Amino acid sequence: MSSALIISKTQLLLIVLLPLLGSLVAGLFGRKIGRQASHSVTILGVAASCVVSAHVLWQLLQGAAPFNENLYTWFQVGNYSAHVGFMVDKLTAMMMVVVTFVSLLVHVYTIGYMAEDDGYHRFFSYISLFTFSMLMLVMSNNFLQLFFGWEAVGLVSYLLIGFWFKKPTAIFANLKAFLVNRVGDFGFLLGIAGVLYWIGTLDYATAFANAGAMRDLTVTVLPGHEWSVPTVVCICLFIGAMGKSAQVPLHVWLPDSMEGPTPISALIHAATMVTAGIFMVARMSPLFEMSTTALNFILVIGATTAFWTGLIGMVQNDIKRVVAYSTLSQLGYMTVALGVSAYSAAVFHLMTHAFFKALLFLGAGSVIIGMHHEQDMRKMGGLRKYMPITHLTMWIGTLALVGTPFFAGFYSKDTIIEAVAHHAGEHPGSLIAQYANFAVLLGAFVTSFYSFRLLYLTFFGEERFREAHAHDAHGHDAHAHDAHHADAHHDDHGHGHGAHEPHESPWVVTLPLVLLAIPSIAIGFLTVGPMLFGTDMMGHEKQLPFFLGAIDVLKERDVMAALAEEFHGPVAFALHGFKAPAFYLALMGFLLATLLYMVMPEWRKGITRTLAWPIKVLERKYFMDDLWIGGFAGGGVKLGKLSRLFDGKVIDGLVVNGSAGLVGLTAGLVRKLQSGYLYHYAFAMILGLVALLALANHYWL
């Protein structure tokens, strides 16, 4: 094999260490070297990492052998050794390219978005550190290193959500994200512990090769109830994914994370971190294929997330929160694909979604900049003539999101819908399969409605921002939800906050939008055949499966193999999409949004009155926040207060102080008996003798 096709340790170390080096330089020396040097060193580090990642993917595509090697022994306890090592196959390499490419564009975008923020160098340090953490996660070859990367991205997410630490809402949001993810991570740790206990190793390759050792084992979870060990391990691992990838009911942290600056919404909460759970389950496919129960559990959770969280997006007015609930819904689609063993479709949607959702988040950020940090869509309207580049790229992102044929999102999303439909057809008696099919189909309508609603409220109709600014000028504070110092904000064209005319964002903001718009159009068309169906780019010649060796599926569950028989190239696939039910449901969502927000906007008041109760339920997010904050968190606080009361009154008051008081009382009484007079003692002795004689007479005589 040519040396050009051998993946080296040096390459992989450069990929992970260059972003870390940039982060350390910007974080430790940012104030000394200045803003330009801070963003330059981090951008160069991530750019170099992206280039080398792309080269590694190219090597694998040209036939290079996957890399799997330990680089460093961390510690050894008995027979167990903990290593730092890398496993790089096509699944990993694809994730590496997506992470570094999106991160690079976010770094460039940040130059414009955070131009006047006091924490400029700190922000670049954080996002570069996040890139390092995510790369360590996806490149790991063992569960322990995976957990290190898992927790590291959680830590950086916590720091970035609360980046504006003087905002109480930001601190509340990052604490909420941290605590909810601890719930998921507890399950994840139990799953990892189960792998070590029943398989005896944390190395991926060894664990997957020996997974059969636990196939027939059972464990007593509750007295009298035996559970399959693979089911217990896989459900515990997936609970970790539920936290990180924001699946119901551990989804509540993600919408609140919009309190952080917009660039991190694109980097962490759309393209990379929230997809870590999806990647993890796909990587663990040899384990998950051993448990139908675990896959059905995943299917129910994913279907619930895909449809029901999408409904909440229909009533949101904050532009970033609409996109956030869209992210929740699309993560649900990926999870549904995992549940029907369409792992490759889930990862493919992960990839396409990274581009068009990052585009939508950064586009929303561009709107916020142009609107002087206004986020309420009800105070926008008519922006298309002021922000033409943002408007056009947002259209591209929206068309990809709703699954318009020939756009990237269509190829991945429609494949998932087809896979679920095939699974439902194979299991006509399964309520779970039918529910999932129902959820992903109706989800297409919901996604289309809230997506076009966002476009219409933001870029079309009357210019409501003039009204809103006039209202603010009469004594009301300007809305500054995404800026801790919005009142002092000056845009890049030199206008102060008093200059309310919207404007297009600077090139460092619009260039990433354009570069993300290109794959949002083309990446699905170009890669659907090779990545999903084992054909060339146009669907003609058969090739080895792209994820061969990285994803394992049982033959009887291989839904993608069944769909491959019907695949005749990306053009035929897209043309067939025009006949699919999902297309007509998306078209209905588009027409309804057009009717209510463009043609007959006066109808909305009547509909709002008629549907007041369902709308209130959606606005309250199905009362999930009440359950978590008022229920679990509030219950914990009340339990703590009760415990403190019990500790103070019973433990300290009765037991500790009470026993001391009893000793003191007894000592006081006994002390009075010791008078020191001899006749008192003689009298007591005589009384005692009389008492003893009386007893003896009663019992013995």
XYZ file of C-alpha atoms in Angstrom, residues 47-475:
429
model
C -8.513 25.312 9.667
C -5.426 23.092 9.729
C -7.383 20.450 11.639
C -10.141 20.610 9.007
C -7.674 20.224 6.127
C -5.945 17.227 7.722
C -9.352 15.662 8.585
C -10.430 16.002 4.951
C -7.142 14.384 3.875
C -7.735 11.450 6.255
C -11.228 10.965 4.796
C -9.753 11.062 1.300
C -7.199 8.415 2.302
C -9.980 6.136 3.558
C -11.989 6.664 0.376
C -8.911 5.688 -1.637
C -8.610 2.417 0.235
C -6.503 3.168 3.309
C -6.992 0.795 6.225
C -8.884 2.195 9.243
C -6.652 3.284 12.123
C -7.127 1.706 15.556
C -4.254 2.050 17.977
C -3.524 3.040 21.567
C -1.149 5.995 21.838
C -0.699 6.317 25.575
C -1.395 4.231 28.678
C -3.168 6.401 31.205
C -3.203 4.027 34.181
C -3.361 0.326 35.023
C -5.367 -1.300 37.820
C -4.955 -5.063 38.080
C -5.663 -6.545 34.666
C -7.360 -3.401 33.393
C -5.452 -0.723 31.477
C -6.882 2.680 30.533
C -5.568 4.057 27.263
C -5.710 7.157 25.109
C -6.153 5.932 21.563
C -7.863 6.614 18.255
C -10.224 4.593 16.078
C -10.584 6.307 12.725
C -12.774 4.691 10.085
C -15.155 6.309 7.607
C -17.785 6.992 10.274
C -15.217 8.806 12.429
C -13.610 10.623 9.503
C -16.963 11.926 8.297
C -17.691 13.271 11.781
C -14.223 14.834 11.979
C -14.757 16.728 8.726
C -18.227 17.927 9.757
C -17.059 19.066 13.206
C -13.989 20.917 11.978
C -15.679 22.478 8.909
C -18.664 23.836 10.829
C -16.376 24.931 13.662
C -14.121 26.794 11.199
C -17.048 28.732 9.744
C -18.359 29.516 13.227
C -14.914 30.851 14.180
C -14.944 33.189 11.173
C -18.552 34.229 11.839
C -17.669 35.025 15.451
C -15.257 37.778 14.360
C -18.266 39.810 13.269
C -20.827 38.643 15.788
C -18.714 39.170 18.920
C -16.795 42.183 17.588
C -17.549 44.403 20.574
C -17.767 41.852 23.356
C -15.375 42.225 26.287
C -14.899 38.445 26.417
C -13.776 38.207 22.773
C -10.595 36.176 23.344
C -12.314 34.039 26.004
C -15.057 33.116 23.537
C -12.543 32.028 20.883
C -10.705 29.993 23.507
C -13.924 28.220 24.500
C -15.094 27.339 20.981
C -11.642 26.061 20.038
C -11.562 23.983 23.240
C -14.976 22.619 22.311
C -13.627 21.531 18.923
C -10.795 19.633 20.637
C -13.258 17.969 23.045
C -15.610 16.899 20.268
C -12.742 15.452 18.246
C -11.556 13.457 21.264
C -15.091 12.112 21.610
C -15.565 10.957 18.009
C -11.994 9.671 17.531
C -11.827 7.625 20.754
C -11.290 3.883 20.545
C -12.536 3.073 24.050
C -15.420 3.893 26.356
C -13.318 5.742 28.941
C -11.924 8.236 26.430
C -15.416 8.557 24.957
C -16.663 9.543 28.407
C -13.836 12.060 28.780
C -14.839 13.753 25.515
C -18.509 13.432 26.480
C -17.977 15.325 29.731
C -15.558 17.815 28.178
C -18.088 18.971 25.568
C -20.650 19.221 28.376
C -18.296 21.401 30.395
C -17.562 23.748 27.489
C -21.271 23.892 26.674
C -21.910 24.951 30.279
C -19.277 27.700 29.969
C -20.649 28.946 26.644
C -24.343 28.952 27.571
C -23.438 31.046 30.595
C -20.859 33.079 28.673
C -22.636 36.321 29.619
C -22.431 35.442 33.298
C -23.972 38.731 34.444
C -27.323 37.710 32.916
C -29.393 35.733 35.469
C -31.244 33.966 32.634
C -27.942 32.759 31.149
C -26.755 31.384 34.483
C -30.098 29.661 35.028
C -29.885 28.147 31.519
C -26.359 26.784 31.889
C -27.160 25.320 35.310
C -30.279 23.724 33.850
C -28.271 22.203 30.989
C -25.618 20.956 33.409
C -28.073 19.302 35.809
C -30.294 17.696 33.152
C -27.232 16.244 31.459
C -26.086 14.816 34.795
C -29.249 12.702 34.774
C -28.370 11.337 31.351
C -24.715 10.891 32.215
C -25.612 8.805 35.266
C -27.327 6.314 32.977
C -24.401 6.498 30.551
C -21.930 5.649 33.333
C -24.061 2.672 34.369
C -24.029 1.448 30.769
C -20.233 1.771 30.548
C -19.900 -0.023 33.898
C -22.136 -2.790 32.534
C -19.893 -3.214 29.496
C -16.822 -3.508 31.742
C -18.558 -5.902 34.170
C -20.113 -8.303 31.661
C -17.648 -8.092 28.754
C -14.517 -7.292 30.729
C -13.085 -4.522 28.561
C -13.717 -0.920 27.575
C -11.898 -1.171 24.237
C -14.384 -0.835 21.360
C -13.025 -3.535 19.068
C -12.588 -6.086 21.863
C -15.987 -5.286 23.389
C -17.799 -5.635 20.052
C -15.980 -8.885 19.240
C -16.873 -10.392 22.635
C -20.362 -8.897 23.010
C -21.898 -12.333 22.436
C -20.724 -13.312 25.921
C -23.599 -11.353 27.449
C -26.282 -12.259 24.899
C -28.074 -14.837 27.056
C -27.317 -13.340 30.470
C -30.038 -11.856 32.677
C -29.973 -9.546 35.674
C -32.537 -8.795 38.387
C -33.335 -5.094 38.112
C -36.405 -5.289 40.365
C -37.214 -8.200 42.699
C -38.924 -10.900 40.671
C -38.157 -9.289 37.285
C -35.318 -10.669 35.171
C -34.021 -8.401 32.399
C -31.767 -9.267 29.504
C -28.266 -7.884 30.137
C -27.901 -6.430 26.583
C -31.208 -4.602 27.096
C -30.114 -3.105 30.416
C -26.700 -2.050 29.073
C -28.089 -0.540 25.856
C -30.916 1.359 27.559
C -28.437 2.797 30.077
C -26.117 3.872 27.257
C -29.054 5.425 25.403
C -30.121 7.382 28.488
C -26.781 9.156 28.101
C -27.707 9.903 24.496
C -31.113 11.194 25.638
C -29.379 13.851 27.730
C -26.703 14.874 25.245
C -28.961 14.678 22.175
C -31.914 16.287 23.981
C -34.548 13.567 23.706
C -37.840 13.688 25.629
C -37.971 14.019 28.624
C -34.333 15.192 28.913
C -34.831 17.788 26.156
C -35.735 20.749 28.359
C -32.214 22.203 28.509
C -31.709 22.806 24.793
C -34.231 25.636 24.118
C -32.961 27.518 27.188
C -29.394 27.179 25.927
C -30.274 29.873 23.371
C -29.295 32.309 26.140
C -25.716 31.894 24.975
C -24.299 33.822 21.982
C -25.687 32.701 18.611
C -22.418 31.193 17.239
C -22.489 28.513 19.914
C -26.087 27.686 19.025
C -24.815 26.711 15.577
C -21.659 24.972 16.752
C -22.880 23.100 19.807
C -26.644 22.899 19.718
C -27.196 22.187 16.022
C -24.196 20.690 14.308
C -21.979 18.858 16.732
C -22.523 18.324 20.466
C -26.202 17.398 20.364
C -25.430 14.842 17.675
C -22.871 13.108 19.923
C -25.571 10.796 21.267
C -26.614 9.811 17.729
C -22.997 9.098 16.813
C -22.497 7.070 19.993
C -25.469 4.764 19.325
C -24.364 4.272 15.707
C -20.855 3.423 16.900
C -22.332 0.936 19.410
C -24.533 -0.745 16.767
C -23.091 -4.237 17.488
C -24.396 -3.913 21.063
C -27.758 -2.351 20.226
C -28.505 -5.004 17.604
C -28.578 -7.544 20.443
C -31.691 -6.009 22.037
C -34.980 -5.488 20.218
C -36.445 -4.068 23.436
C -33.785 -1.344 23.591
C -34.359 -0.472 19.911
C -38.114 -0.217 20.487
C -37.460 2.070 23.467
C -35.263 4.248 21.236
C -37.982 4.263 18.559
C -40.676 5.506 20.956
C -38.456 8.234 22.429
C -37.345 9.405 18.979
C -40.853 9.481 17.525
C -42.169 11.414 20.527
C -39.366 13.940 20.233
C -39.729 14.314 16.445
C -43.419 15.234 16.482
C -44.328 16.659 19.852
C -41.392 19.033 20.295
C -41.910 20.273 16.733
C -45.405 21.394 17.727
C -43.896 23.732 20.339
C -41.899 25.437 17.593
C -45.172 26.505 15.956
C -45.975 28.962 18.774
C -42.500 30.385 19.486
C -41.822 34.051 18.697
C -38.087 34.175 19.473
C -36.303 33.481 16.164
C -33.588 31.376 17.812
C -36.054 29.293 19.803
C -37.958 28.333 16.660
C -34.711 26.971 15.230
C -33.940 25.325 18.591
C -37.225 23.389 18.613
C -36.559 22.478 15.000
C -33.263 20.981 16.176
C -35.097 18.940 18.815
C -37.475 17.614 16.172
C -34.691 16.685 13.734
C -32.751 14.943 16.494
C -35.926 12.943 17.017
C -35.827 11.884 13.343
C -32.230 10.701 13.751
C -33.195 8.742 16.869
C -36.142 7.129 15.065
C -33.723 5.949 12.382
C -31.547 4.359 15.070
C -34.622 2.589 16.458
C -35.345 0.852 13.136
C -31.643 -0.086 12.734
C -31.144 2.473 9.948
C -27.943 3.668 11.619
C -26.412 4.900 8.372
C -29.526 6.986 7.627
C -29.335 8.519 11.112
C -25.680 9.465 10.637
C -26.373 10.730 7.108
C -29.120 13.005 8.435
C -26.708 14.067 11.175
C -24.284 15.219 8.464
C -26.750 17.057 6.216
C -28.523 18.569 9.226
C -25.209 19.954 10.506
C -24.890 22.129 7.408
C -28.417 23.454 6.972
C -29.144 23.853 10.682
C -25.858 25.675 11.272
C -26.892 27.853 8.324
C -30.277 28.588 9.925
C -28.765 29.409 13.316
C -26.102 31.661 11.829
C -28.741 33.213 9.578
C -30.861 33.931 12.642
C -27.779 35.482 14.231
C -27.284 37.659 11.152
C -30.888 38.860 11.487
C -30.258 39.634 15.164
C -27.189 41.699 14.225
C -29.114 43.525 11.504
C -31.959 44.199 13.923
C -29.596 45.527 16.612
C -29.974 42.429 18.789
C -33.734 42.095 18.503
C -34.940 38.476 18.560
C -38.735 38.758 18.628
C -40.069 37.979 15.137
C -43.184 40.032 15.888
C -40.917 43.098 15.814
C -39.406 42.283 12.413
C -40.940 41.943 8.951
C -39.913 43.164 5.507
C -36.210 42.479 6.060
C -35.590 40.854 2.660
C -34.794 44.178 0.984
C -32.409 45.194 3.799
C -30.656 41.809 4.180
C -30.674 40.107 0.741
C -27.825 37.635 1.382
C -29.216 36.546 4.745
C -32.692 36.268 3.200
C -31.517 34.076 0.310
C -29.397 31.760 2.470
C -32.202 31.394 5.017
C -34.483 30.283 2.173
C -31.933 27.651 1.179
C -31.645 26.410 4.772
C -35.426 26.286 5.109
C -35.948 24.370 1.868
C -33.334 21.851 3.016
C -34.934 21.548 6.457
C -38.464 20.875 5.199
C -37.206 18.144 2.865
C -37.655 19.780 -0.543
C -36.582 17.290 -3.251
C -33.017 17.778 -4.540
C -31.980 19.714 -1.394
C -29.684 18.037 1.166
C -32.310 17.577 3.862
C -34.616 15.732 1.467
C -32.221 12.853 0.832
C -31.559 12.188 4.499
C -34.974 12.974 5.964
C -36.959 11.159 3.251
C -34.727 8.104 3.667
C -35.590 8.003 7.364
C -39.309 8.342 6.618
C -39.057 5.525 4.026
C -37.115 3.344 6.471
C -39.739 3.834 9.180
C -42.540 3.110 6.698
C -40.787 -0.108 5.655
C -40.328 -1.090 9.307
C -44.025 -0.409 9.977
C -44.952 -2.542 6.957
C -42.778 -5.378 8.248
C -44.422 -5.137 11.698
C -48.112 -4.372 11.027
C -49.131 -5.545 14.501
C -46.635 -3.327 16.303
C -48.202 -0.206 17.814
C -44.716 1.219 18.343
C -43.850 0.922 14.635
C -47.190 2.465 13.571
C -46.807 5.306 16.081
C -43.317 6.080 14.774
C -44.577 6.126 11.180
C -47.406 8.476 12.171
C -45.016 10.783 14.051
C -42.415 11.200 11.293
C -45.062 11.820 8.635
C -46.956 14.458 10.625
C -43.617 15.904 11.648
C -43.070 16.853 7.994
C -46.183 19.063 8.114
C -45.209 20.650 11.427
C -41.625 21.346 10.296
C -42.837 23.004 7.118
C -45.345 25.208 8.946
C -43.006 26.666 11.569
C -40.146 27.043 9.072
C -42.121 29.130 6.605
C -43.771 30.991 9.477
C -40.286 32.094 10.536
C -39.434 33.252 7.012
C -42.680 35.189 6.580
C -42.578 36.896 9.979
C -38.937 37.865 9.523
C -38.504 38.777 5.871
C -41.982 39.515 4.513
C -45.011 41.645 5.322
C -45.049 45.060 6.933
C -41.968 46.515 8.581
C -43.056 46.069 12.178
C -39.623 47.018 13.551
C -40.444 50.703 12.989
C -43.500 50.353 15.228
C -41.513 48.466 17.858
C -38.716 51.028 17.920
C -41.153 53.905 18.140
C -42.771 52.112 21.085
C -39.361 51.658 22.733
C -38.571 55.330 22.225
C -41.493 56.232 24.494
C -39.887 54.844 27.607
